[in-house]
Amino acid sequence: MTTTELDNLAMIADSAKTFAETHIRPHVMEWDESQEFPIDCMRKLGEHGFLGVLVPEEYGGSGLGYQEYVSVIEEVAKVCGSIGLSVAAHNSLCTNHILMFGTEEQKQKYLPKLATGEWIGAWGLTESNTGSDAMRMRCTAERDGDYFVVNGTKNWITHGKSGDVAVVLIRTGDLLDSRGITAFAIEKGTPGFSSGKKENKLGMRASETAELVFDNCRLHKSQILGEEGQGFIQAMKILDGGRISIAALSLGIAKGAYEASVKYAQEREQFGKPIAQFQAISFKLADMATKIQASELLIRKASEIKNKGGNVTKISAMAKYYASEVAVEVSTDAVQIFGGYGYTKDFPVEKFYRDSKLCTIGEGTSEIQKLVISRELLKD
């Protein structure tokens, strides 16, 4: 990157950091305890350009690339993983799907509202019986003239209750047919389309996760994104970029836990000196810092390739796999460094610990990432 690009990146990161410190940090534990999804905060994020990072300016977005996007997610997640997750899901899944595969009319209709935070976006692939095995989905659409009649449910959907528009993958063809799934853009309030159970989660509690329910919901063919039957192929491309998002989310959580640990280790005294001076603690900090640095390098490389329009299937899976596992390892060590205090909600690391685990599961488990990586390696 050029000096100017680095300066711009630093400016955007500083802007996201200032926003997180001002609008998020004072409410982190309040939102976590109540499991409140702070829609007003999301609106403010949109006003500051953080909900349309990748959207071109002509559609009301910030018109930035993946390096800037990673920095935004990282800075928000350093303060609160839940809000980082919501920003990531809104940007890289719903909004990006419409940006990549929508018609000009669909882009003009949805992107300005999504990019500015006027509308919240959701994206639905997972079902109760199909997580990694998405081609066995049971949510189906039956053709009826110019309409499709949809029945079934989607589970584990970020912003499933509060989303104003959802991009949903629905089976329009035969079971296990990769060309038998279609993406639809569906607005809240559509007859037969509603939200169901909201999940009571271990972590990421301020990021709303809920069920989508379809009961004879009629969708017009104009709501299809791209072509009928192309939904699964589109979803795999969306997830390639989405994995960079979750890697960035993981990086932010790891950095937040690490920075809290360094500060605490320098202040906490035992046996007459700061615990940072004990090798057992200083070596933990060394391991944490090294793993975080390696995560960031992988993520930045994936972002560079993505910006250039290259194939990121392998590198994004590597970044997501490694960074998410590191987030869990670093936050676990952070709790250990804090000792008993790390197990309480009065200190920040217990929340990093709880939030980190989702990163190894959402948008493809660590096991699925290894499957993707190994297939790409053998293909090469």
C-alpha positions as YAML, in Angstrom:
chain: A
units: angstrom
residues:
- id: 1
  name: MET
  ca: [0.00, 0.00, 0.00]
- id: 2
  name: THR
  ca: [1.14, 3.57, -0.71]
- id: 3
  name: THR
  ca: [1.76, 6.12, 2.04]
- id: 4
  name: THR
  ca: [-1.48, 7.89, 1.13]
- id: 5
  name: GLU
  ca: [-3.44, 4.63, 1.30]
- id: 6
  name: LEU
  ca: [-1.91, 3.83, 4.70]
- id: 7
  name: ASP
  ca: [-2.78, 7.31, 5.96]
- id: 8
  name: ASN
  ca: [-6.37, 6.93, 4.77]
- id: 9
  name: LEU
  ca: [-6.59, 3.50, 6.38]
- id: 10
  name: ALA
  ca: [-5.31, 4.89, 9.68]
- id: 11
  name: MET
  ca: [-7.84, 7.75, 9.49]
- id: 12
  name: ILE
  ca: [-10.75, 5.35, 8.91]
- id: 13
  name: ALA
  ca: [-9.57, 3.05, 11.72]
- id: 14
  name: ASP
  ca: [-9.31, 6.05, 14.06]
- id: 15
  name: SER
  ca: [-12.81, 7.16, 13.09]
- id: 16
  name: ALA
  ca: [-14.22, 3.70, 13.86]
- id: 17
  name: LYS
  ca: [-12.29, 3.60, 17.14]
- id: 18
  name: THR
  ca: [-13.67, 6.99, 18.20]
- id: 19
  name: PHE
  ca: [-17.20, 5.88, 17.34]
- id: 20
  name: ALA
  ca: [-16.84, 2.66, 19.33]
- id: 21
  name: GLU
  ca: [-15.44, 4.43, 22.38]
- id: 22
  name: THR
  ca: [-18.13, 7.12, 22.27]
- id: 23
  name: HIS
  ca: [-21.29, 5.25, 21.29]
- id: 24
  name: ILE
  ca: [-20.65, 1.60, 22.17]
- id: 25
  name: ARG
  ca: [-18.33, 1.19, 25.17]
- id: 26
  name: PRO
  ca: [-20.62, 2.93, 27.71]
- id: 27
  name: HIS
  ca: [-23.40, 0.42, 26.95]
- id: 28
  name: VAL
  ca: [-21.53, -2.85, 26.32]
- id: 29
  name: MET
  ca: [-22.52, -4.76, 29.45]
- id: 30
  name: GLU
  ca: [-26.00, -3.21, 29.59]
- id: 31
  name: TRP
  ca: [-26.75, -4.52, 26.08]
- id: 32
  name: ASP
  ca: [-25.10, -7.87, 26.84]
- id: 33
  name: GLU
  ca: [-27.10, -8.47, 30.01]
- id: 34
  name: SER
  ca: [-30.44, -7.46, 28.48]
- id: 35
  name: GLN
  ca: [-29.70, -9.05, 25.08]
- id: 36
  name: GLU
  ca: [-30.92, -5.79, 23.57]
- id: 37
  name: PHE
  ca: [-30.14, -5.27, 19.90]
- id: 38
  name: PRO
  ca: [-29.34, -1.53, 19.81]
- id: 39
  name: ILE
  ca: [-31.03, -0.39, 16.62]
- id: 40
  name: ASP
  ca: [-30.34, 3.28, 17.40]
- id: 41
  name: CYS
  ca: [-26.62, 2.50, 17.53]
- id: 42
  name: MET
  ca: [-26.88, 0.73, 14.19]
- id: 43
  name: ARG
  ca: [-28.57, 3.80, 12.71]
- id: 44
  name: LYS
  ca: [-25.67, 5.94, 13.99]
- id: 45
  name: LEU
  ca: [-23.19, 3.50, 12.46]
- id: 46
  name: GLY
  ca: [-25.00, 3.98, 9.16]
- id: 47
  name: GLU
  ca: [-24.88, 7.77, 9.50]
- id: 48
  name: HIS
  ca: [-21.10, 7.53, 9.91]
- id: 49
  name: GLY
  ca: [-20.74, 5.36, 6.80]
- id: 50
  name: PHE
  ca: [-19.95, 2.08, 8.59]
- id: 51
  name: LEU
  ca: [-22.91, 0.11, 7.21]
- id: 52
  name: GLY
  ca: [-22.11, 0.67, 3.55]
- id: 53
  name: VAL
  ca: [-18.33, 0.40, 3.62]
- id: 54
  name: LEU
  ca: [-18.09, -1.57, 0.37]
- id: 55
  name: VAL
  ca: [-21.06, 0.09, -1.36]
- id: 56
  name: PRO
  ca: [-20.17, 2.58, -4.13]
- id: 57
  name: GLU
  ca: [-20.88, 6.25, -3.41]
- id: 58
  name: GLU
  ca: [-23.49, 6.34, -6.17]
- id: 59
  name: TYR
  ca: [-25.69, 4.11, -3.97]
- id: 60
  name: GLY
  ca: [-25.05, 6.09, -0.79]
- id: 61
  name: GLY
  ca: [-22.13, 4.01, 0.44]
- id: 62
  name: SER
  ca: [-18.58, 4.83, 1.47]
- id: 63
  name: GLY
  ca: [-17.04, 3.29, -1.66]
- id: 64
  name: LEU
  ca: [-14.13, 1.74, 0.21]
- id: 65
  name: GLY
  ca: [-12.32, -1.60, -0.09]
- id: 66
  name: TYR
  ca: [-11.69, -4.63, 2.10]
- id: 67
  name: GLN
  ca: [-8.65, -3.17, 3.90]
- id: 68
  name: GLU
  ca: [-10.77, -0.33, 5.24]
- id: 69
  name: TYR
  ca: [-13.64, -2.71, 5.95]
- id: 70
  name: VAL
  ca: [-11.39, -4.97, 8.02]
- id: 71
  name: SER
  ca: [-10.20, -1.98, 10.06]
- id: 72
  name: VAL
  ca: [-13.78, -0.88, 10.79]
- id: 73
  name: ILE
  ca: [-14.83, -4.35, 11.96]
- id: 74
  name: GLU
  ca: [-11.65, -4.75, 14.01]
- id: 75
  name: GLU
  ca: [-12.01, -1.45, 15.87]
- id: 76
  name: VAL
  ca: [-15.68, -2.05, 16.68]
- id: 77
  name: ALA
  ca: [-15.02, -5.64, 17.82]
- id: 78
  name: LYS
  ca: [-12.18, -4.51, 20.11]
- id: 79
  name: VAL
  ca: [-14.91, -2.81, 22.13]
- id: 80
  name: CYS
  ca: [-17.89, -5.14, 21.53]
- id: 81
  name: GLY
  ca: [-17.96, -8.36, 19.53]
- id: 82
  name: SER
  ca: [-21.75, -8.24, 19.27]
- id: 83
  name: ILE
  ca: [-21.85, -4.93, 17.46]
- id: 84
  name: GLY
  ca: [-18.88, -6.01, 15.36]
- id: 85
  name: LEU
  ca: [-20.83, -9.10, 14.32]
- id: 86
  name: SER
  ca: [-23.91, -7.08, 13.38]
- id: 87
  name: VAL
  ca: [-21.84, -4.63, 11.34]
- id: 88
  name: ALA
  ca: [-20.12, -7.56, 9.58]
- id: 89
  name: ALA
  ca: [-23.37, -9.41, 8.80]
- id: 90
  name: HIS
  ca: [-25.12, -6.28, 7.55]
- id: 91
  name: ASN
  ca: [-22.23, -5.29, 5.27]
- id: 92
  name: SER
  ca: [-20.86, -8.53, 3.90]
- id: 93
  name: LEU
  ca: [-23.97, -10.70, 3.69]
- id: 94
  name: CYS
  ca: [-27.24, -8.90, 2.95]
- id: 95
  name: THR
  ca: [-25.89, -5.66, 1.51]
- id: 96
  name: ASN
  ca: [-23.05, -7.28, -0.40]
- id: 97
  name: HIS
  ca: [-25.35, -9.94, -1.90]
- id: 98
  name: ILE
  ca: [-27.58, -7.24, -3.37]
- id: 99
  name: LEU
  ca: [-24.53, -5.27, -4.52]
- id: 100
  name: MET
  ca: [-22.97, -8.28, -6.25]
- id: 101
  name: PHE
  ca: [-26.03, -9.94, -7.77]
- id: 102
  name: GLY
  ca: [-28.93, -7.48, -7.76]
- id: 103
  name: THR
  ca: [-30.32, -5.75, -10.84]
- id: 104
  name: GLU
  ca: [-29.78, -2.01, -11.17]
- id: 105
  name: GLU
  ca: [-33.36, -1.49, -10.05]
- id: 106
  name: GLN
  ca: [-32.82, -3.66, -6.94]
- id: 107
  name: LYS
  ca: [-29.58, -1.85, -6.12]
- id: 108
  name: GLN
  ca: [-31.26, 1.54, -6.41]
- id: 109
  name: LYS
  ca: [-34.13, 0.34, -4.23]
- id: 110
  name: TYR
  ca: [-32.20, -1.28, -1.38]
- id: 111
  name: LEU
  ca: [-28.58, -0.15, -1.23]
- id: 112
  name: PRO
  ca: [-29.10, 3.53, -0.28]
- id: 113
  name: LYS
  ca: [-31.31, 2.50, 2.66]
- id: 114
  name: LEU
  ca: [-28.94, -0.26, 3.79]
- id: 115
  name: ALA
  ca: [-25.76, 1.78, 3.38]
- id: 116
  name: THR
  ca: [-27.08, 4.66, 5.48]
- id: 117
  name: GLY
  ca: [-28.57, 2.53, 8.23]
- id: 118
  name: GLU
  ca: [-32.15, 3.53, 7.42]
- id: 119
  name: TRP
  ca: [-32.76, -0.18, 6.93]
- id: 120
  name: ILE
  ca: [-31.16, -3.13, 8.70]
- id: 121
  name: GLY
  ca: [-30.23, -6.14, 6.58]
- id: 122
  name: ALA
  ca: [-30.50, -9.89, 7.24]
- id: 123
  name: TRP
  ca: [-29.28, -12.91, 5.27]
- id: 124
  name: GLY
  ca: [-30.78, -16.38, 5.52]
- id: 125
  name: LEU
  ca: [-29.11, -19.64, 4.53]
- id: 126
  name: THR
  ca: [-29.06, -21.84, 7.65]
- id: 127
  name: GLU
  ca: [-31.95, -24.04, 8.78]
- id: 128
  name: SER
  ca: [-32.43, -26.16, 11.91]
- id: 129
  name: ASN
  ca: [-31.39, -29.31, 10.05]
- id: 130
  name: THR
  ca: [-28.92, -27.77, 7.60]
- id: 131
  name: GLY
  ca: [-25.95, -25.79, 8.80]
- id: 132
  name: SER
  ca: [-22.88, -26.92, 6.93]
- id: 133
  name: ASP
  ca: [-25.05, -29.16, 4.70]
- id: 134
  name: ALA
  ca: [-26.91, -26.26, 3.06]
- id: 135
  name: MET
  ca: [-28.05, -28.17, -0.05]
- id: 136
  name: ARG
  ca: [-30.46, -30.24, 2.07]
- id: 137
  name: MET
  ca: [-32.54, -27.17, 2.93]
- id: 138
  name: ARG
  ca: [-36.25, -27.75, 3.41]
- id: 139
  name: CYS
  ca: [-37.46, -24.19, 2.95]
- id: 140
  name: THR
  ca: [-39.02, -24.43, -0.50]
- id: 141
  name: ALA
  ca: [-40.64, -22.22, -3.12]
- id: 142
  name: GLU
  ca: [-43.28, -23.63, -5.46]
- id: 143
  name: ARG
  ca: [-43.81, -21.80, -8.76]
- id: 144
  name: ASP
  ca: [-47.25, -20.27, -9.30]
- id: 145
  name: GLY
  ca: [-47.21, -18.20, -12.48]
- id: 146
  name: ASP
  ca: [-45.09, -15.09, -11.86]
- id: 147
  name: TYR
  ca: [-44.97, -15.89, -8.14]
- id: 148
  name: PHE
  ca: [-43.28, -18.38, -5.82]
- id: 149
  name: VAL
  ca: [-45.12, -19.74, -2.77]
- id: 150
  name: VAL
  ca: [-42.62, -20.19, 0.07]
- id: 151
  name: ASN
  ca: [-42.94, -22.44, 3.11]
- id: 152
  name: GLY
  ca: [-40.38, -23.33, 5.76]
- id: 153
  name: THR
  ca: [-38.05, -21.70, 8.26]
- id: 154
  name: LYS
  ca: [-34.55, -20.30, 8.51]
- id: 155
  name: ASN
  ca: [-32.59, -20.40, 11.76]
- id: 156
  name: TRP
  ca: [-29.67, -18.54, 13.31]
- id: 157
  name: ILE
  ca: [-30.39, -15.44, 11.26]
- id: 158
  name: THR
  ca: [-28.62, -12.26, 12.38]
- id: 159
  name: HIS
  ca: [-31.24, -9.47, 12.58]
- id: 160
  name: GLY
  ca: [-34.00, -12.04, 12.01]
- id: 161
  name: LYS
  ca: [-36.52, -9.89, 13.93]
- id: 162
  name: SER
  ca: [-35.29, -6.38, 13.28]
- id: 163
  name: GLY
  ca: [-34.15, -6.68, 9.68]
- id: 164
  name: ASP
  ca: [-36.07, -4.50, 7.23]
- id: 165
  name: VAL
  ca: [-34.99, -6.59, 4.24]
- id: 166
  name: ALA
  ca: [-33.63, -10.13, 4.13]
- id: 167
  name: VAL
  ca: [-31.78, -11.92, 1.37]
- id: 168
  name: VAL
  ca: [-32.96, -15.53, 1.74]
- id: 169
  name: LEU
  ca: [-31.75, -18.68, -0.02]
- id: 170
  name: ILE
  ca: [-34.71, -20.92, -0.85]
- id: 171
  name: ARG
  ca: [-34.92, -24.26, -2.66]
- id: 172
  name: THR
  ca: [-36.71, -23.89, -5.99]
- id: 173
  name: GLY
  ca: [-35.45, -27.16, -7.49]
- id: 174
  name: ASP
  ca: [-34.57, -30.69, -6.50]
- id: 175
  name: LEU
  ca: [-32.93, -31.68, -3.22]
- id: 176
  name: LEU
  ca: [-29.11, -31.69, -3.41]
- id: 177
  name: ASP
  ca: [-29.14, -29.83, -6.73]
- id: 178
  name: SER
  ca: [-26.62, -26.99, -6.46]
- id: 179
  name: ARG
  ca: [-28.58, -25.22, -9.18]
- id: 180
  name: GLY
  ca: [-31.90, -25.72, -7.42]
- id: 181
  name: ILE
  ca: [-31.56, -22.88, -4.91]
- id: 182
  name: THR
  ca: [-32.59, -19.26, -5.54]
- id: 183
  name: ALA
  ca: [-31.89, -16.01, -3.66]
- id: 184
  name: PHE
  ca: [-34.80, -13.66, -2.96]
- id: 185
  name: ALA
  ca: [-34.90, -10.16, -1.46]
- id: 186
  name: ILE
  ca: [-37.82, -10.05, 0.98]
- id: 187
  name: GLU
  ca: [-39.04, -7.00, 2.88]
- id: 188
  name: LYS
  ca: [-40.39, -7.02, 6.42]
- id: 189
  name: GLY
  ca: [-44.19, -6.96, 6.41]
- id: 190
  name: THR
  ca: [-44.56, -9.24, 3.39]
- id: 191
  name: PRO
  ca: [-47.67, -11.40, 4.05]
- id: 192
  name: GLY
  ca: [-46.68, -14.88, 5.21]
- id: 193
  name: PHE
  ca: [-43.20, -13.72, 6.25]
- id: 194
  name: SER
  ca: [-42.51, -13.32, 9.96]
- id: 195
  name: SER
  ca: [-39.88, -13.80, 12.65]
- id: 196
  name: GLY
  ca: [-39.90, -16.61, 15.16]
- id: 197
  name: LYS
  ca: [-37.83, -17.59, 18.17]
- id: 198
  name: LYS
  ca: [-35.00, -15.32, 19.25]
- id: 199
  name: GLU
  ca: [-31.99, -17.33, 20.45]
- id: 200
  name: ASN
  ca: [-30.71, -17.01, 24.04]
- id: 201
  name: LYS
  ca: [-26.96, -17.17, 23.42]
- id: 202
  name: LEU
  ca: [-23.74, -17.71, 25.35]
- id: 203
  name: GLY
  ca: [-22.07, -14.71, 23.71]
- id: 204
  name: MET
  ca: [-22.69, -12.05, 21.06]
- id: 205
  name: ARG
  ca: [-25.84, -11.40, 23.05]
- id: 206
  name: ALA
  ca: [-26.49, -7.87, 21.75]
- id: 207
  name: SER
  ca: [-26.41, -9.12, 18.14]
- id: 208
  name: GLU
  ca: [-29.91, -10.36, 17.45]
- id: 209
  name: THR
  ca: [-30.20, -13.95, 16.22]
- id: 210
  name: ALA
  ca: [-33.66, -15.23, 15.33]
- id: 211
  name: GLU
  ca: [-35.77, -17.54, 13.19]
- id: 212
  name: LEU
  ca: [-37.43, -16.54, 9.91]
- id: 213
  name: VAL
  ca: [-40.79, -18.18, 9.19]
- id: 214
  name: PHE
  ca: [-42.52, -18.56, 5.81]
- id: 215
  name: ASP
  ca: [-46.18, -19.61, 5.71]
- id: 216
  name: ASN
  ca: [-47.51, -19.60, 2.14]
- id: 217
  name: CYS
  ca: [-45.51, -16.44, 1.52]
- id: 218
  name: ARG
  ca: [-45.92, -15.24, -2.07]
- id: 219
  name: LEU
  ca: [-42.84, -13.74, -3.70]
- id: 220
  name: HIS
  ca: [-42.83, -12.18, -7.15]
- id: 221
  name: LYS
  ca: [-40.18, -13.26, -9.64]
- id: 222
  name: SER
  ca: [-38.88, -9.66, -9.60]
- id: 223
  name: GLN
  ca: [-37.61, -10.35, -6.08]
- id: 224
  name: ILE
  ca: [-35.08, -12.89, -7.35]
- id: 225
  name: LEU
  ca: [-31.46, -11.78, -7.07]
- id: 226
  name: GLY
  ca: [-29.57, -12.82, -10.17]
- id: 227
  name: GLU
  ca: [-31.08, -15.81, -11.94]
- id: 228
  name: GLU
  ca: [-33.34, -18.56, -10.67]
- id: 229
  name: GLY
  ca: [-31.26, -21.53, -9.51]
- id: 230
  name: GLN
  ca: [-28.07, -19.51, -8.97]
- id: 231
  name: GLY
  ca: [-28.57, -18.92, -5.24]
- id: 232
  name: PHE
  ca: [-26.22, -21.56, -3.88]
- id: 233
  name: ILE
  ca: [-23.40, -20.51, -6.21]
- id: 234
  name: GLN
  ca: [-23.98, -16.88, -5.19]
- id: 235
  name: ALA
  ca: [-23.96, -17.83, -1.49]
- id: 236
  name: MET
  ca: [-20.57, -19.52, -1.78]
- id: 237
  name: LYS
  ca: [-19.12, -16.36, -3.34]
- id: 238
  name: ILE
  ca: [-20.70, -14.20, -0.63]
- id: 239
  name: LEU
  ca: [-19.26, -16.45, 2.07]
- id: 240
  name: ASP
  ca: [-15.77, -16.10, 0.59]
- id: 241
  name: GLY
  ca: [-15.91, -12.41, 1.45]
- id: 242
  name: GLY
  ca: [-17.91, -13.02, 4.61]
- id: 243
  name: ARG
  ca: [-15.11, -15.14, 5.99]
- id: 244
  name: ILE
  ca: [-12.79, -12.13, 5.80]
- id: 245
  name: SER
  ca: [-15.42, -10.30, 7.89]
- id: 246
  name: ILE
  ca: [-15.46, -12.98, 10.58]
- id: 247
  name: ALA
  ca: [-11.67, -13.10, 10.53]
- id: 248
  name: ALA
  ca: [-11.63, -9.34, 11.14]
- id: 249
  name: LEU
  ca: [-14.20, -9.77, 13.91]
- id: 250
  name: SER
  ca: [-11.97, -12.44, 15.47]
- id: 251
  name: LEU
  ca: [-8.96, -10.15, 15.19]
- id: 252
  name: GLY
  ca: [-10.76, -7.35, 16.99]
- id: 253
  name: ILE
  ca: [-11.87, -9.63, 19.82]
- id: 254
  name: ALA
  ca: [-8.34, -11.04, 20.18]
- id: 255
  name: LYS
  ca: [-6.80, -7.56, 20.22]
- id: 256
  name: GLY
  ca: [-9.33, -6.33, 22.76]
- id: 257
  name: ALA
  ca: [-8.58, -9.26, 25.07]
- id: 258
  name: TYR
  ca: [-4.83, -8.87, 24.57]
- id: 259
  name: GLU
  ca: [-4.75, -5.12, 25.24]
- id: 260
  name: ALA
  ca: [-6.81, -5.57, 28.40]
- id: 261
  name: SER
  ca: [-4.41, -8.31, 29.50]
- id: 262
  name: VAL
  ca: [-1.28, -6.20, 28.97]
- id: 263
  name: LYS
  ca: [-2.76, -3.31, 30.95]
- id: 264
  name: TYR
  ca: [-3.88, -5.56, 33.79]
- id: 265
  name: ALA
  ca: [-0.59, -7.48, 33.94]
- id: 266
  name: GLN
  ca: [1.32, -4.23, 34.34]
- id: 267
  name: GLU
  ca: [-0.98, -2.98, 37.12]
- id: 268
  name: ARG
  ca: [-1.71, -6.15, 39.09]
- id: 269
  name: GLU
  ca: [0.92, -6.93, 41.71]
- id: 270
  name: GLN
  ca: [1.68, -10.25, 43.39]
- id: 271
  name: PHE
  ca: [4.71, -11.10, 45.53]
- id: 272
  name: GLY
  ca: [5.73, -7.46, 45.44]
- id: 273
  name: LYS
  ca: [5.87, -6.86, 41.69]
- id: 274
  name: PRO
  ca: [3.60, -6.58, 38.61]
- id: 275
  name: ILE
  ca: [2.58, -9.99, 37.33]
- id: 276
  name: ALA
  ca: [3.86, -8.97, 33.87]
- id: 277
  name: GLN
  ca: [7.35, -9.49, 35.27]
- id: 278
  name: PHE
  ca: [6.70, -13.18, 35.87]
- id: 279
  name: GLN
  ca: [7.79, -15.37, 32.99]
- id: 280
  name: ALA
  ca: [4.57, -17.41, 33.09]
- id: 281
  name: ILE
  ca: [2.60, -14.25, 32.30]
- id: 282
  name: SER
  ca: [5.06, -12.53, 29.98]
- id: 283
  name: PHE
  ca: [5.35, -15.66, 27.84]
- id: 284
  name: LYS
  ca: [1.54, -15.81, 27.56]
- id: 285
  name: LEU
  ca: [1.56, -12.22, 26.34]
- id: 286
  name: ALA
  ca: [4.30, -13.07, 23.83]
- id: 287
  name: ASP
  ca: [2.29, -15.98, 22.45]
- id: 288
  name: MET
  ca: [-0.86, -13.86, 22.25]
- id: 289
  name: ALA
  ca: [0.89, -11.03, 20.39]
- id: 290
  name: THR
  ca: [2.55, -13.40, 17.92]
- id: 291
  name: LYS
  ca: [-0.67, -15.20, 17.06]
- id: 292
  name: ILE
  ca: [-2.53, -11.90, 16.64]
- id: 293
  name: GLN
  ca: [0.18, -10.62, 14.29]
- id: 294
  name: ALA
  ca: [-0.01, -13.80, 12.20]
- id: 295
  name: SER
  ca: [-3.82, -13.50, 12.05]
- id: 296
  name: GLU
  ca: [-3.64, -9.93, 10.87]
- id: 297
  name: LEU
  ca: [-1.13, -10.73, 8.14]
- id: 298
  name: LEU
  ca: [-3.39, -13.49, 6.78]
- id: 299
  name: ILE
  ca: [-6.41, -11.19, 6.88]
- id: 300
  name: ARG
  ca: [-4.59, -8.33, 5.17]
- id: 301
  name: LYS
  ca: [-3.35, -10.66, 2.44]
- id: 302
  name: ALA
  ca: [-6.89, -11.96, 1.87]
- id: 303
  name: SER
  ca: [-8.17, -8.37, 1.72]
- id: 304
  name: GLU
  ca: [-5.53, -7.39, -0.82]
- id: 305
  name: ILE
  ca: [-6.43, -10.30, -3.10]
- id: 306
  name: LYS
  ca: [-10.15, -9.55, -2.69]
- id: 307
  name: ASN
  ca: [-9.61, -5.90, -3.61]
- id: 308
  name: LYS
  ca: [-7.81, -6.99, -6.78]
- id: 309
  name: GLY
  ca: [-10.68, -9.29, -7.77]
- id: 310
  name: GLY
  ca: [-8.70, -12.48, -7.22]
- id: 311
  name: ASN
  ca: [-9.90, -15.85, -5.98]
- id: 312
  name: VAL
  ca: [-10.02, -15.70, -2.18]
- id: 313
  name: THR
  ca: [-11.67, -19.05, -1.46]
- id: 314
  name: LYS
  ca: [-8.54, -20.59, 0.06]
- id: 315
  name: ILE
  ca: [-6.97, -17.54, 1.68]
- id: 316
  name: SER
  ca: [-10.24, -16.30, 3.22]
- id: 317
  name: ALA
  ca: [-10.90, -19.76, 4.69]
- id: 318
  name: MET
  ca: [-7.34, -19.80, 6.08]
- id: 319
  name: ALA
  ca: [-7.78, -16.33, 7.58]
- id: 320
  name: LYS
  ca: [-11.15, -17.16, 9.09]
- id: 321
  name: TYR
  ca: [-10.00, -20.52, 10.46]
- id: 322
  name: TYR
  ca: [-6.79, -19.26, 12.00]
- id: 323
  name: ALA
  ca: [-8.04, -15.91, 13.30]
- id: 324
  name: SER
  ca: [-11.14, -17.42, 14.92]
- id: 325
  name: GLU
  ca: [-9.16, -20.12, 16.70]
- id: 326
  name: VAL
  ca: [-6.66, -17.49, 17.84]
- id: 327
  name: ALA
  ca: [-9.49, -15.35, 19.22]
- id: 328
  name: VAL
  ca: [-10.59, -18.26, 21.41]
- id: 329
  name: GLU
  ca: [-7.01, -19.01, 22.52]
- id: 330
  name: VAL
  ca: [-6.17, -15.39, 23.29]
- id: 331
  name: SER
  ca: [-9.39, -14.69, 25.18]
- id: 332
  name: THR
  ca: [-8.92, -17.91, 27.17]
- id: 333
  name: ASP
  ca: [-5.40, -16.83, 28.15]
- id: 334
  name: ALA
  ca: [-6.73, -13.38, 28.98]
- id: 335
  name: VAL
  ca: [-9.17, -14.85, 31.52]
- id: 336
  name: GLN
  ca: [-6.27, -16.83, 33.01]
- id: 337
  name: ILE
  ca: [-4.10, -13.71, 33.32]
- id: 338
  name: PHE
  ca: [-6.93, -11.88, 35.09]
- id: 339
  name: GLY
  ca: [-7.40, -14.84, 37.44]
- id: 340
  name: GLY
  ca: [-10.54, -14.69, 39.54]
- id: 341
  name: TYR
  ca: [-11.35, -11.23, 38.26]
- id: 342
  name: GLY
  ca: [-11.34, -12.59, 34.72]
- id: 343
  name: TYR
  ca: [-14.27, -14.79, 35.68]
- id: 344
  name: THR
  ca: [-16.41, -11.80, 36.68]
- id: 345
  name: LYS
  ca: [-18.45, -9.39, 34.61]
- id: 346
  name: ASP
  ca: [-16.70, -6.42, 36.24]
- id: 347
  name: PHE
  ca: [-13.76, -6.91, 33.87]
- id: 348
  name: PRO
  ca: [-13.94, -7.10, 30.06]
- id: 349
  name: VAL
  ca: [-12.22, -10.39, 29.29]
- id: 350
  name: GLU
  ca: [-15.05, -12.73, 30.29]
- id: 351
  name: LYS
  ca: [-17.14, -11.17, 27.53]
- id: 352
  name: PHE
  ca: [-14.35, -11.51, 24.97]
- id: 353
  name: TYR
  ca: [-14.12, -15.15, 26.09]
- id: 354
  name: ARG
  ca: [-17.84, -15.75, 25.52]
- id: 355
  name: ASP
  ca: [-18.02, -13.81, 22.26]
- id: 356
  name: SER
  ca: [-14.96, -15.44, 20.70]
- id: 357
  name: LYS
  ca: [-16.44, -18.92, 20.38]
- id: 358
  name: LEU
  ca: [-19.03, -17.87, 17.83]
- id: 359
  name: CYS
  ca: [-16.21, -16.93, 15.44]
- id: 360
  name: THR
  ca: [-15.22, -20.62, 15.12]
- id: 361
  name: ILE
  ca: [-18.83, -21.55, 14.24]
- id: 362
  name: GLY
  ca: [-20.57, -18.78, 12.28]
- id: 363
  name: GLU
  ca: [-20.24, -18.53, 8.47]
- id: 364
  name: GLY
  ca: [-18.66, -21.98, 8.37]
- id: 365
  name: THR
  ca: [-17.18, -23.92, 11.29]
- id: 366
  name: SER
  ca: [-13.44, -24.43, 11.69]
- id: 367
  name: GLU
  ca: [-13.95, -27.95, 10.41]
- id: 368
  name: ILE
  ca: [-15.62, -26.66, 7.25]
- id: 369
  name: GLN
  ca: [-12.79, -24.15, 6.74]
- id: 370
  name: LYS
  ca: [-10.27, -27.00, 6.86]
- id: 371
  name: LEU
  ca: [-12.39, -28.87, 4.32]
- id: 372
  name: VAL
  ca: [-12.42, -25.83, 2.01]
- id: 373
  name: ILE
  ca: [-8.68, -25.27, 2.44]
- id: 374
  name: SER
  ca: [-7.75, -28.90, 1.80]
- id: 375
  name: ARG
  ca: [-9.95, -29.10, -1.30]
- id: 376
  name: GLU
  ca: [-8.36, -25.95, -2.69]
- id: 377
  name: LEU
  ca: [-4.85, -27.25, -1.93]
- id: 378
  name: LEU
  ca: [-5.52, -30.55, -3.70]
- id: 379
  name: LYS
  ca: [-7.17, -28.73, -6.60]
- id: 380
  name: ASP
  ca: [-4.01, -26.62, -6.98]
...
